[in-house]
Coordinates of C-alpha atoms (C1' of nucleotides) in Angstrom, one line a residue:
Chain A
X1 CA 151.0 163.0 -174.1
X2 CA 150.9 164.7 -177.3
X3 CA 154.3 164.9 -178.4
X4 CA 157.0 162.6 -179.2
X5 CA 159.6 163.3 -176.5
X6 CA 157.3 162.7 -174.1
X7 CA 156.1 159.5 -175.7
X8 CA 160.1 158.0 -175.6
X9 CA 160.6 158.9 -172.3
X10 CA 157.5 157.3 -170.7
X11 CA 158.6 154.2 -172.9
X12 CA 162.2 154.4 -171.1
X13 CA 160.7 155.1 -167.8
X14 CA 159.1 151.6 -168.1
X15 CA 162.3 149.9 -168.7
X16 CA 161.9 149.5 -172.4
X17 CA 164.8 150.4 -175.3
X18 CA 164.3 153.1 -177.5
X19 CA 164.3 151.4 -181.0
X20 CA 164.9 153.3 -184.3
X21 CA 161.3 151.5 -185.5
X22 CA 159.2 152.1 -181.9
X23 CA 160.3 155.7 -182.2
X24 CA 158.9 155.8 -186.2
X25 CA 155.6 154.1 -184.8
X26 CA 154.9 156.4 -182.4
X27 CA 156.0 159.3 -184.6
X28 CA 153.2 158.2 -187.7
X29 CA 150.6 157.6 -184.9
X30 CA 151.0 161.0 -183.4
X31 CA 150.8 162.3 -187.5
X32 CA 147.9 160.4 -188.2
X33 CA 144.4 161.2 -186.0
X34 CA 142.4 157.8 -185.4
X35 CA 143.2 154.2 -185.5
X36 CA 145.3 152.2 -187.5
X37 CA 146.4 148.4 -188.2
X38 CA 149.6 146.7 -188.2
X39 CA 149.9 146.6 -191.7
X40 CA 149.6 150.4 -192.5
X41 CA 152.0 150.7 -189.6
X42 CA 153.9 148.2 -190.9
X43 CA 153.8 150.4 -194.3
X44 CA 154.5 153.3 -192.3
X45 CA 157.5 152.0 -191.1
X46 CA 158.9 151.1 -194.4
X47 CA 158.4 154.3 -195.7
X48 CA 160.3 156.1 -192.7
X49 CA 163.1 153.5 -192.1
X50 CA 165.0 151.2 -193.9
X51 CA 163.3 147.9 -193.7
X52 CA 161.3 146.1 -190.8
X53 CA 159.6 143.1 -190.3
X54 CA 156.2 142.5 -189.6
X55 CA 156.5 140.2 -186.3
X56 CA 158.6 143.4 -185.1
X57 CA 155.2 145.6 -185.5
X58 CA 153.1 143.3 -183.9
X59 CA 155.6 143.1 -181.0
X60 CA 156.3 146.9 -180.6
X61 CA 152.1 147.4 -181.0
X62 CA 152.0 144.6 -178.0
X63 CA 154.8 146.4 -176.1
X64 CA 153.1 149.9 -176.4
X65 CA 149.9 148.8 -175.7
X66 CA 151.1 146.9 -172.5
X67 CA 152.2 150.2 -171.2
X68 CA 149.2 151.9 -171.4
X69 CA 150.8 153.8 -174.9
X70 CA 148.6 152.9 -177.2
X71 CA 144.1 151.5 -177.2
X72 CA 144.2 148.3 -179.2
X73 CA 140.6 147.4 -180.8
X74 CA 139.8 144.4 -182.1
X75 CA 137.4 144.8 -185.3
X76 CA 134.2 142.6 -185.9
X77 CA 136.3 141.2 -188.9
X78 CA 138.9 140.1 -185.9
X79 CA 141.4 142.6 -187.7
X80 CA 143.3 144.9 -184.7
X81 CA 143.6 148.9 -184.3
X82 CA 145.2 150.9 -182.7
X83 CA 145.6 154.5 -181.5
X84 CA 147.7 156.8 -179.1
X85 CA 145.8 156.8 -175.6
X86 CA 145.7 160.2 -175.3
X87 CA 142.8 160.2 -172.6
X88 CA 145.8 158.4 -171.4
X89 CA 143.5 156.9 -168.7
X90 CA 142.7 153.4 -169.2
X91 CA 139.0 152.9 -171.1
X92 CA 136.9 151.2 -173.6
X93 CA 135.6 151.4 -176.5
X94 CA 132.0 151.2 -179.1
X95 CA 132.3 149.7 -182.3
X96 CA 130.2 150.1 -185.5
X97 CA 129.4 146.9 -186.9
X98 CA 128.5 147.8 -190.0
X99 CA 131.0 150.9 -191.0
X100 CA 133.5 150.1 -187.8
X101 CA 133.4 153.4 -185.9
X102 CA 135.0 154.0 -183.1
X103 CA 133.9 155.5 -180.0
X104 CA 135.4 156.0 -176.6
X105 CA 133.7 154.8 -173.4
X106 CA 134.8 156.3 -170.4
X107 CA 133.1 153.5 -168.4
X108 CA 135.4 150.7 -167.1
X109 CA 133.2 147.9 -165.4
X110 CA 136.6 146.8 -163.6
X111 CA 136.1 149.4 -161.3
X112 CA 133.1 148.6 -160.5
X113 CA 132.6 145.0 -160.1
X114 CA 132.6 143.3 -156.4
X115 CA 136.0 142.0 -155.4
X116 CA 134.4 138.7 -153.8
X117 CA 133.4 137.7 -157.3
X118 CA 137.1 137.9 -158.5
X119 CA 137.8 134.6 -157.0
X120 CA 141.0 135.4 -155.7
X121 CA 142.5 136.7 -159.3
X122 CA 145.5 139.2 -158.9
X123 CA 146.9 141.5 -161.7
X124 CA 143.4 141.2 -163.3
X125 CA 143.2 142.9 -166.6
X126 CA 139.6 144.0 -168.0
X127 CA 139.0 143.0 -171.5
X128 CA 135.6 145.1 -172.2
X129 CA 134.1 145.9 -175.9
X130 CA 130.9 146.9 -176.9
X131 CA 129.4 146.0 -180.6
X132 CA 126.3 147.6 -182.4
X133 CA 125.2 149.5 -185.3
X134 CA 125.7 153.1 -185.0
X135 CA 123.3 156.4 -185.9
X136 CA 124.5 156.7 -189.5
X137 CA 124.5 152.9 -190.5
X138 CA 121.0 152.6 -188.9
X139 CA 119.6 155.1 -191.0
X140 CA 121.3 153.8 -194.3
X141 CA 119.5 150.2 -193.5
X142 CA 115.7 151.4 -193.7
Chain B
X1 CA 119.1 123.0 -171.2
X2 CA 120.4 119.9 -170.4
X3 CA 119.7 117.3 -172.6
X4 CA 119.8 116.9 -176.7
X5 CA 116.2 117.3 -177.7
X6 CA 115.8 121.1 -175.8
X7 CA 118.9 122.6 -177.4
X8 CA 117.8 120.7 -180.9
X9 CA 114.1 121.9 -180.1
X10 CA 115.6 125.8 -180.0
X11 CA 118.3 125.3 -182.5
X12 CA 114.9 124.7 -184.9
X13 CA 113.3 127.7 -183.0
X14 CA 115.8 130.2 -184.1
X15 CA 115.8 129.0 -187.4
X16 CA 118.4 127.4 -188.0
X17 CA 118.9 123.2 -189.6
X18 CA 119.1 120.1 -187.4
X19 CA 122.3 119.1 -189.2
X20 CA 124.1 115.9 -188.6
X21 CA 127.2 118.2 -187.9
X22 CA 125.4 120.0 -185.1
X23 CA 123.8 116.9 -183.1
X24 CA 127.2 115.9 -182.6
X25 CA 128.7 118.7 -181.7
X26 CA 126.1 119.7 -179.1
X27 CA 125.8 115.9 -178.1
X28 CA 129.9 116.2 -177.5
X29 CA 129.8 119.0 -175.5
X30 CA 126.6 117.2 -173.3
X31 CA 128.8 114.6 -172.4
X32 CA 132.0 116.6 -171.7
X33 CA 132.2 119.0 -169.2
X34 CA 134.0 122.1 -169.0
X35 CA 135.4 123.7 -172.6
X36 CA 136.5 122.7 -175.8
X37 CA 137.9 124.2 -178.7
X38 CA 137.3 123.8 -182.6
X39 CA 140.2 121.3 -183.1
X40 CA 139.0 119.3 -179.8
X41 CA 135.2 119.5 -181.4
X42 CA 136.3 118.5 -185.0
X43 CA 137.9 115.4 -183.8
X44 CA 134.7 114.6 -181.7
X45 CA 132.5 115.3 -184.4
X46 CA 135.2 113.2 -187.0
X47 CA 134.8 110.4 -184.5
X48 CA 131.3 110.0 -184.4
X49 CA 130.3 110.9 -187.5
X50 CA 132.0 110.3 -191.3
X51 CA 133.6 113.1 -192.1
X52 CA 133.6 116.8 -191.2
X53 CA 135.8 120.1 -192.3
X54 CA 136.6 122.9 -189.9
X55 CA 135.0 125.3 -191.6
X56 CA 131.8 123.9 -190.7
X57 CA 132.9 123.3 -187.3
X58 CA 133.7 127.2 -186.6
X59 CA 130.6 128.4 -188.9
X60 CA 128.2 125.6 -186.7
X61 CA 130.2 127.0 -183.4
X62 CA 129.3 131.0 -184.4
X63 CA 126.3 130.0 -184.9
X64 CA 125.0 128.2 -181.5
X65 CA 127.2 130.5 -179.3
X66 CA 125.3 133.6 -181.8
X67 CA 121.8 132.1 -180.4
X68 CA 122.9 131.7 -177.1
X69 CA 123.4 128.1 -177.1
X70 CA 127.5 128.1 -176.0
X71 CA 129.3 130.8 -174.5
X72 CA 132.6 131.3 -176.2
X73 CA 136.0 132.2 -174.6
X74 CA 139.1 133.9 -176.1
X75 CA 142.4 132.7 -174.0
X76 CA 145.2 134.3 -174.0
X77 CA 147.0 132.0 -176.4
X78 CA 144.4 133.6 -178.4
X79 CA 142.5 130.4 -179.0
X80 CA 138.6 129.9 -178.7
X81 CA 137.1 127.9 -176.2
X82 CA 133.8 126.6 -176.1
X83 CA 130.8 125.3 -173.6
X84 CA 127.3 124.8 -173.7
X85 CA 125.5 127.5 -171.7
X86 CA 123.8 126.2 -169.0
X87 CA 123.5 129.0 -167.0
X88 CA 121.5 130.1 -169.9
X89 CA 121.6 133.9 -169.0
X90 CA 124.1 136.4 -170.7
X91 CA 127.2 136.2 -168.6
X92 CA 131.0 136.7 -168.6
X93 CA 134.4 134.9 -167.8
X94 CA 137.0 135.5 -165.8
X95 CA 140.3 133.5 -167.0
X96 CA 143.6 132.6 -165.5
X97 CA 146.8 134.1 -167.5
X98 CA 148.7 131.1 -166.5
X99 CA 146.7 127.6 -166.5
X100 CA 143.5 129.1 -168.4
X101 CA 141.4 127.8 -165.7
X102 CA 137.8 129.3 -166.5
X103 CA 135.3 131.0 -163.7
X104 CA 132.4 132.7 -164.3
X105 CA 131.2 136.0 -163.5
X106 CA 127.5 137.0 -162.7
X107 CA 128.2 140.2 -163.8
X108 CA 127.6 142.4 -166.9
X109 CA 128.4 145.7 -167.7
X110 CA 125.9 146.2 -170.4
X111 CA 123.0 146.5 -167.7
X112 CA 124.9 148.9 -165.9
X113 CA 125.8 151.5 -168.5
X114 CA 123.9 154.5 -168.9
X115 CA 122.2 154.5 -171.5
X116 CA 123.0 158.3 -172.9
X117 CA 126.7 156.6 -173.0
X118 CA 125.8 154.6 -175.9
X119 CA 125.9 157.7 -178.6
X120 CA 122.7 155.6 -180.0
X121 CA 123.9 152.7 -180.9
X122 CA 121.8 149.5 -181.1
X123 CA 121.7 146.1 -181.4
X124 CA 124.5 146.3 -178.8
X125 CA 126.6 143.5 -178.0
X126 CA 129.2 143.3 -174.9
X127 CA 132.1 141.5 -175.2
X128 CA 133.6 141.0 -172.3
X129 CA 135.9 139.3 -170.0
X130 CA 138.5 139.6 -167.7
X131 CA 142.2 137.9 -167.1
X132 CA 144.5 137.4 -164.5
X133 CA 146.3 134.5 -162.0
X134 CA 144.3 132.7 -159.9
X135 CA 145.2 131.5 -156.3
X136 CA 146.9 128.4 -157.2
X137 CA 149.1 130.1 -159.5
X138 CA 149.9 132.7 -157.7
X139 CA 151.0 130.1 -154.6
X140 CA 153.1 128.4 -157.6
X141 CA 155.3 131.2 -158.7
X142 CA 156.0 132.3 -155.1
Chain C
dA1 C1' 185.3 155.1 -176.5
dA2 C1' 185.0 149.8 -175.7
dG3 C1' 182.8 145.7 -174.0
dG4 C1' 179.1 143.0 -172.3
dC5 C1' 174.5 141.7 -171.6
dA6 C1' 169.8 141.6 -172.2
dA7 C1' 166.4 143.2 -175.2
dA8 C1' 165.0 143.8 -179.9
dT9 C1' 164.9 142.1 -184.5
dG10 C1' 164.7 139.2 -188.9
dC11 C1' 163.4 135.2 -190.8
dA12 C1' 160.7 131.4 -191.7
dA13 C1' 157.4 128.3 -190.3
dA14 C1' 153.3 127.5 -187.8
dT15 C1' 149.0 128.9 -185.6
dA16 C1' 143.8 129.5 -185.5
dT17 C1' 140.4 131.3 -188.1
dT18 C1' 137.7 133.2 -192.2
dT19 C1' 135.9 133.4 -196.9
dG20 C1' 134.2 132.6 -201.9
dC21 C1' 132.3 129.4 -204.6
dA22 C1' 130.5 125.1 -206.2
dT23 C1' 128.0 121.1 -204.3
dT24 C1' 125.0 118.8 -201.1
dT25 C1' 121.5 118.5 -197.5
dG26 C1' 117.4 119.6 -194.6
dT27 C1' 112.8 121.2 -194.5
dC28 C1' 108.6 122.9 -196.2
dC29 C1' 104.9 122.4 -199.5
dC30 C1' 102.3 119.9 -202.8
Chain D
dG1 C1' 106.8 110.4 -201.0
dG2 C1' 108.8 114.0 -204.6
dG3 C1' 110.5 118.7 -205.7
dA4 C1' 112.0 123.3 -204.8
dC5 C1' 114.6 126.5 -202.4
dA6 C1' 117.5 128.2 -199.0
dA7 C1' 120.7 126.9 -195.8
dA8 C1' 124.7 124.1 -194.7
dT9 C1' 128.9 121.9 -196.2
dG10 C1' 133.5 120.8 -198.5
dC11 C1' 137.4 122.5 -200.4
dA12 C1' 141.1 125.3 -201.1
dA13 C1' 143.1 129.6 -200.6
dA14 C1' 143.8 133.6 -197.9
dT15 C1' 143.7 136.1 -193.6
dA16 C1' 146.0 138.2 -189.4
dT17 C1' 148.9 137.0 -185.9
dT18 C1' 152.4 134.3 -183.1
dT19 C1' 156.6 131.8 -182.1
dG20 C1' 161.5 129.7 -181.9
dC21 C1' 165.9 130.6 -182.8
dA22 C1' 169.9 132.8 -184.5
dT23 C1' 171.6 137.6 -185.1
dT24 C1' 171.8 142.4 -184.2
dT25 C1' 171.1 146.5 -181.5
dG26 C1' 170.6 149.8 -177.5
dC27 C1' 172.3 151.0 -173.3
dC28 C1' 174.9 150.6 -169.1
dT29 C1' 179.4 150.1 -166.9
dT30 C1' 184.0 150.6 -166.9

DNA sequence: AAGGCAAATGCAAATATTTGCATTTGTCCC
DNA sequence: GGGACAAATGCAAATATTTGCATTTGCCTT
């Protein structure tokens, strides 16, 4: 999904309201290529409305990315991104230690692991990162 | 490892100080099964020891679960959990959305990607773990 | 268009966790 | 055993993020 129409009506097709501020979210991610954190959307959101709160960015990011919207990444320095899901298929991601790159994955060990080692889990969500040091920062470090 | 003078005998190996701080805390988590978090750890360590901040009780925790010492466990309350590793090989959880009950998985994904997927990074580090209900909850909230 | 209900929001307080810097401690070498 | 140096610690302040509760808003029904 690539444009914003499309965006609100998949969020209404999951049964959630279309908010003045989830509609301005989705608007400056669509704007703005790669990943972001709550507070530049928070600052985004400021900009483009009247006034928001922060707790309402970290719910709307938690919304969105419940519903498959949005990738969420969570940084070495524990700090959060996140990003349309345009492959709009569910994946993971490769992170840069050193200068926080992001790369996509399009492995998802969910699919592949045994269902007899689930224990009997339902509704099993896959939280799956990788961490390292990428090309570029390698070569800056010798 | 199961007893306080291997896990001091590699703490040494890797480098690191046999500090008061981190007898206790791996002498705590010898004698109590299952996981703990910092708050649980700092009042062990406060209660066998003088006096301790929690600073040094998440830098000490990094550092044995960075050596391979503890595995470490983000719930869903977003709170960190902590055990030694007995199992001693890399491995991963999976953890119940309701009671946080904690099983293991044999499984990694790492040792399964392809290589060529990795778009050269190194030093690479998987994080991961998956969530859902487990049988008794799922009988609970029938 | 008006009313009602649940969902979304604002606010303020609390959470776990991290960090910079000055001080202390453990270990290695003599 | 004593001294030196780096690693570990204490302290206080800062971080991102979450939560409870009262209020507002979006959307459905009439």
């Amino acid at each position: 999904m690539t444009n914003l129409a499309d965006l609100e009506r998949y969020l209404t097709s999951q049964g959630y309201k279309l908010t003045r501020n989830r509609r301005i979210i989705l608007q400056g991610l669509l704007n703005k290529a790669g990943w972001s954190n709550a507070r530049e959307i928070h600052a985004y959101v400021l900009a483009h409305n009247n006034k928001v709160n922060f707790s309402t960015i970290y719910r709307n990011l938690d919304a969105l990315t419940s519903i498959g919207l949005l990738c969420r990444v969570e940084r070495p320095d524990a700090v959060n991104y996140y990003t349309l899901n345009h492959a709009s298929g569910h994946h993971h991601h490769l992170i840069c230690k050193s200068c926080h790159k992001i790369c996509e994955l399009e492995f998802c060990p969910l699919s592949l692991i045994d269902p007899e080692a689930l224990h009997n889990f339902t509704e099993v969500e896959c939280k799956f990162d990788l961490y390292g040091f990428c090309r570029e920062c390698q070569e800056k470090n010798k």
